[in-house]
Structures are given as structure tokens and as C-alpha cells.
Tab-separated table of C-alpha atoms and ligand atoms in Angstrom:
chain	number	residue	atom	x	y	z
A	1	TYR	CA	4.303	-25.837	-12.057
A	2	ARG	CA	2.456	-23.230	-14.036
A	3	VAL	CA	-1.002	-21.963	-13.297
A	4	ARG	CA	-2.904	-19.538	-15.437
A	5	SER	CA	-5.833	-17.816	-13.823
A	6	SER	CA	-8.175	-14.962	-14.426
A	7	LEU	CA	-9.161	-13.816	-10.984
A	8	GLY	CA	-11.072	-10.621	-10.506
A	9	HIS	CA	-9.798	-7.805	-12.659
A	10	THR	CA	-6.173	-8.811	-12.728
A	11	ARG	CA	-5.138	-11.555	-15.032
A	12	LEU	CA	-2.224	-13.322	-13.534
A	13	ARG	CA	0.099	-15.777	-15.106
A	14	LEU	CA	2.031	-17.341	-12.304
A	15	GLU	CA	5.156	-19.406	-12.278
A	16	ALA	CA	6.613	-21.796	-9.740
A	17	GLU	CA	5.912	-21.322	-6.056
A	18	ILE	CA	2.958	-18.974	-6.046
A	19	SER	CA	-0.249	-20.679	-4.934
A	20	ILE	CA	-3.765	-19.790	-5.969
A	21	THR	CA	-4.371	-18.368	-2.500
A	22	ASP	CA	-1.372	-16.078	-2.888
A	23	ALA	CA	-2.838	-14.911	-6.183
A	24	LEU	CA	-6.116	-14.170	-4.414
A	25	LEU	CA	-4.298	-12.055	-1.853
A	26	ARG	CA	-2.722	-10.045	-4.643
A	27	ASN	CA	-6.099	-9.555	-6.252
A	28	ASN	CA	-7.477	-8.334	-2.962
A	29	GLY	CA	-4.753	-5.724	-2.806
A	30	VAL	CA	-5.966	-4.388	-6.144
A	31	TYR	CA	-9.601	-4.535	-5.009
A	32	ALA	CA	-8.939	-2.766	-1.712
A	33	ALA	CA	-6.895	-0.034	-3.387
A	34	SER	CA	-10.038	1.336	-5.058
A	35	PHE	CA	-12.496	0.270	-2.359
A	36	ARG	CA	-15.419	2.616	-1.814
A	37	HIS	CA	-18.003	0.542	0.058
A	38	GLY	CA	-16.878	1.163	3.635
A	39	GLU	CA	-20.010	3.078	4.612
A	40	LEU	CA	-22.588	0.512	3.459
A	41	PRO	CA	-25.223	-0.680	5.949
A	42	ALA	CA	-25.436	-4.435	6.604
A	43	ARG	CA	-29.091	-4.481	5.524
A	44	PRO	CA	-29.268	-5.283	1.807
A	45	SER	CA	-30.505	-2.186	-0.035
A	46	MET	CA	-32.617	-4.255	-2.448
A	47	ARG	CA	-34.208	-6.149	0.456
A	48	LEU	CA	-33.387	-9.273	-1.524
A	49	ALA	CA	-31.943	-12.690	-0.785
A	50	VAL	CA	-30.692	-14.916	-3.620
A	51	LEU	CA	-30.252	-18.660	-3.142
A	52	ALA	CA	-28.049	-20.049	-5.902
A	53	CYS	CA	-26.022	-23.099	-6.843
A	54	MET	CA	-22.325	-22.861	-6.050
A	55	ASP	CA	-21.371	-23.757	-9.635
A	56	ALA	CA	-18.208	-21.903	-10.659
A	57	ARG	CA	-19.701	-20.888	-14.011
A	58	LEU	CA	-22.496	-18.957	-12.319
A	59	ASP	CA	-21.684	-15.579	-10.764
A	60	PRO	CA	-25.021	-14.356	-9.352
A	61	ALA	CA	-23.748	-10.831	-8.701
A	62	ARG	CA	-22.595	-10.344	-12.268
A	63	ALA	CA	-25.464	-12.224	-13.888
A	64	LEU	CA	-28.045	-10.160	-11.976
A	65	GLY	CA	-26.180	-6.863	-11.758
A	66	LEU	CA	-25.743	-6.866	-7.992
A	67	SER	CA	-23.178	-4.723	-6.196
A	68	GLU	CA	-21.838	-4.778	-2.667
A	69	GLY	CA	-24.623	-3.951	-0.237
A	70	ASP	CA	-27.483	-4.911	-2.560
A	71	ALA	CA	-28.473	-8.435	-1.564
A	72	HIS	CA	-27.686	-11.555	0.405
A	73	VAL	CA	-26.357	-14.309	-1.825
A	74	ILE	CA	-26.631	-17.758	-0.249
A	75	ARG	CA	-25.007	-20.603	-2.127
A	76	ASN	CA	-24.688	-24.351	-1.827
A	77	ALA	CA	-24.417	-27.385	-4.085
A	78	GLY	CA	-27.533	-27.182	-6.249
A	79	GLY	CA	-28.989	-24.052	-4.662
A	80	VAL	CA	-31.088	-26.453	-2.623
A	81	VAL	CA	-33.491	-25.284	0.098
A	82	THR	CA	-31.744	-27.190	2.869
A	83	ASP	CA	-32.268	-26.621	6.586
A	84	ASP	CA	-29.187	-24.434	6.506
A	85	ALA	CA	-30.557	-22.396	3.591
A	86	ILE	CA	-33.750	-21.878	5.626
A	87	ARG	CA	-31.571	-20.769	8.542
A	88	SER	CA	-29.850	-18.131	6.390
A	89	LEU	CA	-33.088	-16.976	4.747
A	90	SER	CA	-34.763	-16.693	8.135
A	91	ILE	CA	-31.921	-14.581	9.541
A	92	SER	CA	-31.919	-12.532	6.325
A	93	GLN	CA	-35.611	-11.712	6.663
A	94	HIS	CA	-35.936	-11.437	10.442
A	95	HIS	CA	-32.727	-9.600	11.252
A	96	LEU	CA	-31.729	-7.883	8.043
A	97	ALA	CA	-35.095	-6.878	6.601
A	98	THR	CA	-35.097	-8.706	3.267
A	99	GLU	CA	-38.529	-9.475	1.818
A	100	GLU	CA	-37.922	-10.953	-1.614
A	101	ILE	CA	-36.309	-14.264	-2.588
A	102	VAL	CA	-34.780	-15.245	-5.920
A	103	LEU	CA	-33.866	-18.909	-6.472
A	104	LEU	CA	-31.233	-19.629	-9.072
A	105	HIS	CA	-30.559	-23.031	-10.618
A	106	HIS	CA	-28.611	-23.524	-13.824
A	107	THR	CA	-28.236	-25.759	-16.852
A	108	GLN	CA	-25.588	-28.521	-16.755
A	109	CYS	CA	-25.844	-28.689	-12.955
A	110	GLY	CA	-23.666	-31.410	-11.445
A	111	MET	CA	-26.449	-32.290	-9.037
A	112	GLN	CA	-28.277	-33.927	-11.941
A	113	THR	CA	-25.415	-36.324	-12.652
A	114	PHE	CA	-25.659	-38.638	-9.645
A	115	SER	CA	-28.273	-39.785	-7.138
A	116	ASP	CA	-28.394	-39.399	-3.373
A	117	GLU	CA	-27.969	-43.156	-2.980
A	118	GLU	CA	-25.028	-43.312	-5.415
A	119	PHE	CA	-23.301	-40.545	-3.478
A	120	ALA	CA	-23.911	-42.244	-0.121
A	121	VAL	CA	-22.706	-45.637	-1.369
A	122	ALA	CA	-19.607	-44.074	-2.941
A	123	ARG	CA	-18.735	-42.327	0.361
A	124	GLU	CA	-19.302	-45.576	2.192
A	125	HIS	CA	-16.747	-47.206	-0.102
A	126	SER	CA	-14.225	-44.346	-0.181
A	127	ARG	CA	-14.546	-43.044	3.390
A	128	GLY	CA	-15.779	-46.102	5.228
A	129	LEU	CA	-19.052	-44.615	6.345
A	130	ARG	CA	-22.265	-43.193	4.978
A	131	PRO	CA	-22.904	-39.501	5.516
A	132	ASP	CA	-25.770	-38.814	7.914
A	133	TRP	CA	-27.007	-36.169	5.479
A	134	SER	CA	-28.493	-36.500	2.011
A	135	ALA	CA	-26.738	-35.012	-1.018
A	136	GLN	CA	-30.186	-33.720	-2.121
A	137	THR	CA	-29.587	-34.233	-5.806
A	138	PHE	CA	-32.361	-33.712	-8.341
A	139	THR	CA	-33.197	-34.787	-11.869
A	140	ASP	CA	-35.382	-31.984	-13.210
A	141	LEU	CA	-34.335	-28.339	-12.802
A	142	GLU	CA	-37.833	-26.908	-13.116
A	143	ASP	CA	-39.406	-29.462	-10.764
A	144	ASP	CA	-36.724	-28.820	-8.188
A	145	LEU	CA	-37.256	-25.064	-8.367
A	146	ARG	CA	-40.981	-25.548	-7.802
A	147	GLU	CA	-40.216	-27.877	-4.907
A	148	SER	CA	-37.802	-25.264	-3.515
A	149	ILE	CA	-40.516	-22.606	-3.554
A	150	ARG	CA	-42.897	-25.031	-1.829
A	151	ARG	CA	-40.328	-25.739	0.882
A	152	ILE	CA	-39.809	-22.053	1.597
A	153	ARG	CA	-43.571	-21.425	1.645
A	154	ALA	CA	-43.973	-24.311	4.100
A	155	SER	CA	-41.416	-22.943	6.530
A	156	PRO	CA	-42.832	-21.181	9.599
A	157	PHE	CA	-39.540	-19.287	9.953
A	158	ILE	CA	-39.781	-17.331	6.685
A	159	PRO	CA	-42.194	-14.428	7.237
A	160	HIS	CA	-42.193	-12.889	3.732
A	161	LYS	CA	-43.463	-15.301	1.085
A	162	ASP	CA	-45.257	-13.078	-1.446
A	163	ARG	CA	-42.250	-12.610	-3.679
A	164	ILE	CA	-40.412	-15.884	-4.234
A	165	ARG	CA	-39.410	-16.574	-7.826
A	166	GLY	CA	-37.338	-19.299	-9.406
A	167	PHE	CA	-35.001	-19.002	-12.388
A	168	ILE	CA	-32.710	-21.166	-14.477
A	169	TYR	CA	-29.413	-19.634	-15.549
A	170	GLU	CA	-28.132	-20.928	-18.872
A	171	VAL	CA	-24.391	-21.476	-18.584
A	172	GLU	CA	-24.343	-21.609	-22.400
A	173	SER	CA	-25.744	-18.108	-22.954
A	174	GLY	CA	-25.632	-16.245	-19.633
A	175	ARG	CA	-29.397	-15.746	-19.807
A	176	ILE	CA	-31.860	-16.542	-17.049
A	177	ARG	CA	-35.402	-17.710	-17.593
A	178	GLU	CA	-38.184	-17.908	-15.075
A	179	VAL	CA	-39.862	-21.111	-14.019
A	180	SER	CA	-43.578	-20.718	-13.448
B	201	LIG	ZN1	-25.232	-26.544	-9.944
């Protein structure tokens, strides 16, 4: 088969037996050859944690101008403030000295295209059982960002809550706009 991919700074056109993972390993060889971040501390220099959707069209580091060592970037489906997101944010603030949180949703998010119940019923049909977790879909991007900020503010495990801001990334333009 033929796969065409643009991964990192090498653009590879691959034939036959080479898998995507093999292509990634090649890219890493290129990356490591000019690597210059070996002395960075683990604590993010911007004292910032970003919680973003995992959508493939959104690259938080590039969209926000982040480099290695600058910030924690936590991602999941929807950029939702789940218990696990709280876990990461809490570790980020308590152990790695971050104090600011940026939440990043985006236009055309897949999480707006189905409901929690639809997802659960579909898994029940396809897998034979309902997940014991909720998909945590949402309908309105801005409402969900406000709800996300409320959830973080309500958590007793997040000590720094003065600087939490929510943004929507436009996959159409690359711009972000703040939700107040
Ligand atoms: Zn999304």
C-alpha cells in the first residue's frame, strides 16, 4: 500500500512495507540529530499548564508558540476537566510549580456530534457492555469552557486558581479567541 504523510519536519512518501510507526522512528532520528534540550529542568519555565482537546488539527505547542520545557500540555477527547485531568493539573501545580491554566477547545469538535447516551448505547451494541465511564460530550463550546473553569475552581486539589482562562481554537483559521 502507499501512505503519504507529513510528520514533523520530514515529509515522507512511503511505499510498501513501511508502517507509520517506522516513519515516526525515522522522524525521531532527524529530531534527535539536532536536539538541544537535554539540560532543561522538568518544571515548566512558563509555570503554565494547558488542557486541550486531542483533535489532530490542533497542535497546542505550535498554535501558542510553546517550546520544549515551557508548559505542561494535557490532552484528552474534548479537553474535558475529567478526574484524570484534575489529577494531572494537581500534580502539575503541587509538584512542578505551575500556577496558570489555559483551557483549549476548538471549532468542529467531534465531542459535539454525539451524546453520552448515544455513545454508551452504541458500545453496548458493539462491545456487549456499557462503559462505566461517561464520554462527557458537550453541545456548546463556550458553555463547556465555562463549566470547565467552574470544575477546576471547585476542586480542593488545585491550589492556584487566579489565572484560569478558556479559549476556542478555530480549526478554520488557526486563531484562538477567549471565552469570558
Ligand atoms: Zn475536539
